[in-house]
Coordinates of C-alpha atoms in Angstrom, one line a residue:
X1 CA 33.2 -74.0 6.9
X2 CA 32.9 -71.1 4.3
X3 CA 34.9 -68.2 6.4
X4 CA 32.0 -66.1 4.9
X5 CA 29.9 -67.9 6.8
X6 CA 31.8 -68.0 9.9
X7 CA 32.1 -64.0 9.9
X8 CA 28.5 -64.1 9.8
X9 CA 27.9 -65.9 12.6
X10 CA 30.7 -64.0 14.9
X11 CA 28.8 -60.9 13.7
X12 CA 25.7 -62.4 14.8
X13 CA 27.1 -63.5 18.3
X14 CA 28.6 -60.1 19.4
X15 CA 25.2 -58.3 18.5
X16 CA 23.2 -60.3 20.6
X17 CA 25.9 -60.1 23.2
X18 CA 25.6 -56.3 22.2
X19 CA 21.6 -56.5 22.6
X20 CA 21.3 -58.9 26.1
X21 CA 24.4 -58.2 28.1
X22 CA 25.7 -54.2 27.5
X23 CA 22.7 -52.2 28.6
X24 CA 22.4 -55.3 32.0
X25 CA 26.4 -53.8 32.2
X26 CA 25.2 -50.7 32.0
X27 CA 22.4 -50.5 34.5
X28 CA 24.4 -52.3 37.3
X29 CA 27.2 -49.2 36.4
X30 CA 24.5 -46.6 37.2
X31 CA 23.2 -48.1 40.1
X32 CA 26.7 -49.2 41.9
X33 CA 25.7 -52.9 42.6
X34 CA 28.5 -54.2 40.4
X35 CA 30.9 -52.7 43.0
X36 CA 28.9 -53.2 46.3
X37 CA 27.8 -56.9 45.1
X38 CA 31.3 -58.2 43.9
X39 CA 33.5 -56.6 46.7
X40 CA 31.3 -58.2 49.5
X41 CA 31.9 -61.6 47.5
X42 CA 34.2 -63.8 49.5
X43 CA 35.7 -66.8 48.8
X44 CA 37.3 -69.3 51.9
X45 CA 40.8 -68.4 53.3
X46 CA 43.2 -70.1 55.1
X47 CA 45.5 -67.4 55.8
X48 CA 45.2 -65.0 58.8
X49 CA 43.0 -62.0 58.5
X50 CA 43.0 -58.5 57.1
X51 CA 43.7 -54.9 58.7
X52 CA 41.6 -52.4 58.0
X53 CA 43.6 -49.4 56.5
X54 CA 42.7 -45.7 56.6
X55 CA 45.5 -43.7 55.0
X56 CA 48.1 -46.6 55.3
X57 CA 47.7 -46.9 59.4
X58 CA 45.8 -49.7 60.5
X59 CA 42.3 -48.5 62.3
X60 CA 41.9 -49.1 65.7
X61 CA 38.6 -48.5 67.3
X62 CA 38.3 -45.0 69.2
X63 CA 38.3 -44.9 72.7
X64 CA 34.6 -44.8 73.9
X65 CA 32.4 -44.8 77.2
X66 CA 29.2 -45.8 77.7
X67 CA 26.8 -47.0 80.3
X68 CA 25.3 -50.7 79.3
X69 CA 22.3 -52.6 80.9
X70 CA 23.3 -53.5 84.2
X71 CA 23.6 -49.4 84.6
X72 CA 27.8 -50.4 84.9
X73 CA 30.4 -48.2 83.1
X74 CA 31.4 -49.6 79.7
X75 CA 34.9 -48.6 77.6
X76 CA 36.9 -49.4 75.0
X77 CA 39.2 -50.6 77.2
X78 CA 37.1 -53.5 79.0
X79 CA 37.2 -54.9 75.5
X80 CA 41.5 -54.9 75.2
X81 CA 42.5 -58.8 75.1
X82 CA 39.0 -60.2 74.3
X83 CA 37.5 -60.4 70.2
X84 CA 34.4 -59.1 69.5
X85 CA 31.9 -58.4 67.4
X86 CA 30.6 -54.2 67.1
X87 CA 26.6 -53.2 65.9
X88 CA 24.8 -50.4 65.9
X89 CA 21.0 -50.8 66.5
X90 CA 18.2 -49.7 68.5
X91 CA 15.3 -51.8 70.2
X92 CA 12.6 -50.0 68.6
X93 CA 13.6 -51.2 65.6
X94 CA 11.0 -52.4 63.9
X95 CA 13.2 -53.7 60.5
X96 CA 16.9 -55.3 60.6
X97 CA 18.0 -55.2 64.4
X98 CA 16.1 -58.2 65.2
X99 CA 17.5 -60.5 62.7
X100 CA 20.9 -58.7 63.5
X101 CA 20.2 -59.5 67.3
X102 CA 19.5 -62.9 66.2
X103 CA 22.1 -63.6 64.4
X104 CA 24.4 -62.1 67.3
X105 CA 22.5 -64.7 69.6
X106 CA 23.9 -67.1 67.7
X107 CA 27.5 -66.8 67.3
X108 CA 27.1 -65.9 71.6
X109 CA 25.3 -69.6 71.8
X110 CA 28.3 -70.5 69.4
X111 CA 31.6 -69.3 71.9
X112 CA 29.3 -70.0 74.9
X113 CA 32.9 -71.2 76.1
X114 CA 34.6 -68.9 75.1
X115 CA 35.9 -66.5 77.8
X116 CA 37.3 -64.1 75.0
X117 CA 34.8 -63.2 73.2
X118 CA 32.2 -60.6 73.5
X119 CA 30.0 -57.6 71.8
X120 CA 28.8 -54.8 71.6
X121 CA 25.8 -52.9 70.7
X122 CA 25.7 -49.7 70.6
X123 CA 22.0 -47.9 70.8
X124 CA 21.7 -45.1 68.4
X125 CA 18.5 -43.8 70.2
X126 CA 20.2 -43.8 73.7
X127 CA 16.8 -41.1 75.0
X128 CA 15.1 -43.8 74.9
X129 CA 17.2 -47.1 75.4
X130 CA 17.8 -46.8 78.6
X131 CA 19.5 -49.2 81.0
X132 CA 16.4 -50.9 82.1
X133 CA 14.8 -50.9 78.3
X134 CA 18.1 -52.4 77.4
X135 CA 17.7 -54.7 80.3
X136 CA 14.1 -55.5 78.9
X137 CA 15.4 -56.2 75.5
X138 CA 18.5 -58.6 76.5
X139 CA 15.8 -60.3 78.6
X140 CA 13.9 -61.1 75.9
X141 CA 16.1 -62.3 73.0
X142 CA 18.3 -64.4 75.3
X143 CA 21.7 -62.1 75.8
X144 CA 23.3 -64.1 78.6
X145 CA 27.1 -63.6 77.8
X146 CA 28.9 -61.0 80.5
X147 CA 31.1 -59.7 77.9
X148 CA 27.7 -59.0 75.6
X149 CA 27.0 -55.1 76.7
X150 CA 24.3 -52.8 75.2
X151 CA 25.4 -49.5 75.6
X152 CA 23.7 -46.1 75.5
X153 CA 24.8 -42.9 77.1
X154 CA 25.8 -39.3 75.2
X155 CA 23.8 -39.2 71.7
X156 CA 26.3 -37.3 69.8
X157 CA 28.8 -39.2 70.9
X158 CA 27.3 -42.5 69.4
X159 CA 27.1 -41.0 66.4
X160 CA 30.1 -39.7 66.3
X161 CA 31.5 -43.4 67.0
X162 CA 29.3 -45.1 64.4
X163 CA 29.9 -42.6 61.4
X164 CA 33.2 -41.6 62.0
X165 CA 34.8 -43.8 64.4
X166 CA 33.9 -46.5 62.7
X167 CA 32.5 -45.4 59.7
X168 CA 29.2 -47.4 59.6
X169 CA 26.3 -45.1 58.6
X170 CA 23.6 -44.2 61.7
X171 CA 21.3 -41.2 61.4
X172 CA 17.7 -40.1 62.3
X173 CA 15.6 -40.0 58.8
X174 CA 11.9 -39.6 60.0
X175 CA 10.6 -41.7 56.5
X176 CA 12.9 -44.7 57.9
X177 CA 11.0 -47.2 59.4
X178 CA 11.5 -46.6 63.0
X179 CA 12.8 -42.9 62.5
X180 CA 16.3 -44.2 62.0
X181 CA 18.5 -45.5 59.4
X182 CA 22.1 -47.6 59.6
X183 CA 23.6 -50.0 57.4
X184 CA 23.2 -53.8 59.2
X185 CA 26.8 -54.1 59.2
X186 CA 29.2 -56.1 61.4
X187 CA 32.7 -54.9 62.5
X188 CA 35.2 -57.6 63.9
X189 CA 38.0 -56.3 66.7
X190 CA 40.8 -58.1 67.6
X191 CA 42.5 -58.6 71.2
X192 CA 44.6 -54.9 70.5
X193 CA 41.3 -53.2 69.4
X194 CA 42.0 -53.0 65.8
X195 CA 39.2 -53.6 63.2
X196 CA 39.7 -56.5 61.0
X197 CA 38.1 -58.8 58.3
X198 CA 38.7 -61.1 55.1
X199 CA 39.1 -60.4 51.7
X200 CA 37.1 -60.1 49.3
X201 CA 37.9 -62.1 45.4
X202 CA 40.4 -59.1 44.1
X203 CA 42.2 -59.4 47.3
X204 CA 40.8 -56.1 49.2
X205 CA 39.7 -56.4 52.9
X206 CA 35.7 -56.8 52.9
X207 CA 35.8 -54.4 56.4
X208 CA 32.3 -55.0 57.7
X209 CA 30.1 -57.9 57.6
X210 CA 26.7 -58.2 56.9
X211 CA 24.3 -58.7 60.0
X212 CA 20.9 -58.5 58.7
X213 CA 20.8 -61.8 56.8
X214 CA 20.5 -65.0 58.7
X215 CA 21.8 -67.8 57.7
X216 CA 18.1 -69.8 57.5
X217 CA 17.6 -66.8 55.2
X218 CA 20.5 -67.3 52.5
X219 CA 20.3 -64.8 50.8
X220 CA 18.4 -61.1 51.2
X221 CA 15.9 -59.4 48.3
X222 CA 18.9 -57.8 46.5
X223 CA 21.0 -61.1 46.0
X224 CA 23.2 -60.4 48.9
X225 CA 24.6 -63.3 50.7
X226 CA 24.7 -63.9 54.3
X227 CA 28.3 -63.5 56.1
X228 CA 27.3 -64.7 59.6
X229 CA 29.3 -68.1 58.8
X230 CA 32.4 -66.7 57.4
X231 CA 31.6 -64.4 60.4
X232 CA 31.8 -67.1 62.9
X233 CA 34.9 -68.3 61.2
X234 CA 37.0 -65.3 61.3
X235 CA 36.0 -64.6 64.8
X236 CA 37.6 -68.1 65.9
X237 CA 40.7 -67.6 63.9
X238 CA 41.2 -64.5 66.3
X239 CA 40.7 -66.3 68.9
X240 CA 43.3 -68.6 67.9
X241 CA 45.9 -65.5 66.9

């Protein structure tokens, strides 16, 4: 071919690319989803999982304290030697908590027989989840696991736990629906108490896991996957650590 010719279609091919696929580029700079989509995109490992780092020490999860439905004292340490799965909700929610509840349902109905596994939900409107609306709510979506305990107690210490404890966003926003906003995500802890997860394609730990998309669902509006099966998966190669 003529090289004319073939510098005039190379010319022709980067100004469409130039046209169609910069300013898409562009857009998904401005609005952050290039690094929110792509880090939570994970691909299957076979290798054990990830700690979570904060300044180069591993996070562990903060000592805590809370009542839970059965009106019983609840801490950090009844959790020590068992692997579990950490939320943030509230059962007014009228929104994500009850596709996160279900999909917590699930992976309980999924280590039925396992005697090391547990959860726990912490209510970020403990005024009014008490233990007998807790009670109510367990009840109804079919929480049966011992080591499964909704806790409420101290309202700024909640918060405190879920924003800086374990750094998963939780605040009162009257335009939310509900009053309340938080993120949907998942935090795995191992036997010691230390946060863990996957990682993501580059290599860097995923941290939380997303709990408002079932997997019936696939997907939610924004393109996000759902994680509760690599979930499920990295919860039982704990168990096996």
């Amino acid at each position: 071919m003529n090289k004319k010719y073939t510098y005039v279609w190379v010319s022709l091919i980067v100004l469409i690319f130039g046209i169609i696929v910069v300013p898409i580029i562009v857009d998904r700079l401005k609005s952050g989803t290039i690094v929110d989509m792509d880090r939570m995109d994970t691909v299957p490992q076979e290798k054990g999982l990830s700690y979570v780092l904060l300044n180069d020490v591993k996070r562990k999860v903060p000592s805590f304290q809370f009542i839970n439905q059965d009106s019983l004292l609840i801490s950090d340490k009844d959790y020590i030697g068992k692997v579990y799965v950490a939320e943030f909700f509230f059962t007014s929610c009228p929104s994500i908590c009850p596709l996160m509840t279900e999909n917590l349902v699930e992976l309980q109905n999924h280590f039925k027989d396992e005697p090391d596994f547990g959860v726990a939900s912490f209510t970020i409107t403990p005024d009014y989840d008490t233990p007998k609306v807790l009670k109510r709510y367990a009840e109804k979506y079919g929480i049966t696991d011992m080591d499964w305990h909704l806790l409420t107690g101290n309202k700024e210490a909640v918060y405190d736990l879920a924003n800086s404890g374990f750094n998963i966003f939780a605040a009162e926003m009257p335009d939310a629906p509900g009053g309340f906003e938080h993120s949907g995500l998942f935090a795995l802890i191992d036997r010691q108490g230390y946060i863990r997860s996957r990682l993501d394609k580059f290599g860097n730990p995923i941290v939380y896991y997303r709990g408002a998309i079932t997997r019936e669902m696939g997907e939610n509006d924004h393109g996000e996957k759902e994680q509760i099966s690599i979930l499920q998966e990295d919860i039982a190669k704990l168990l096996n650590e």
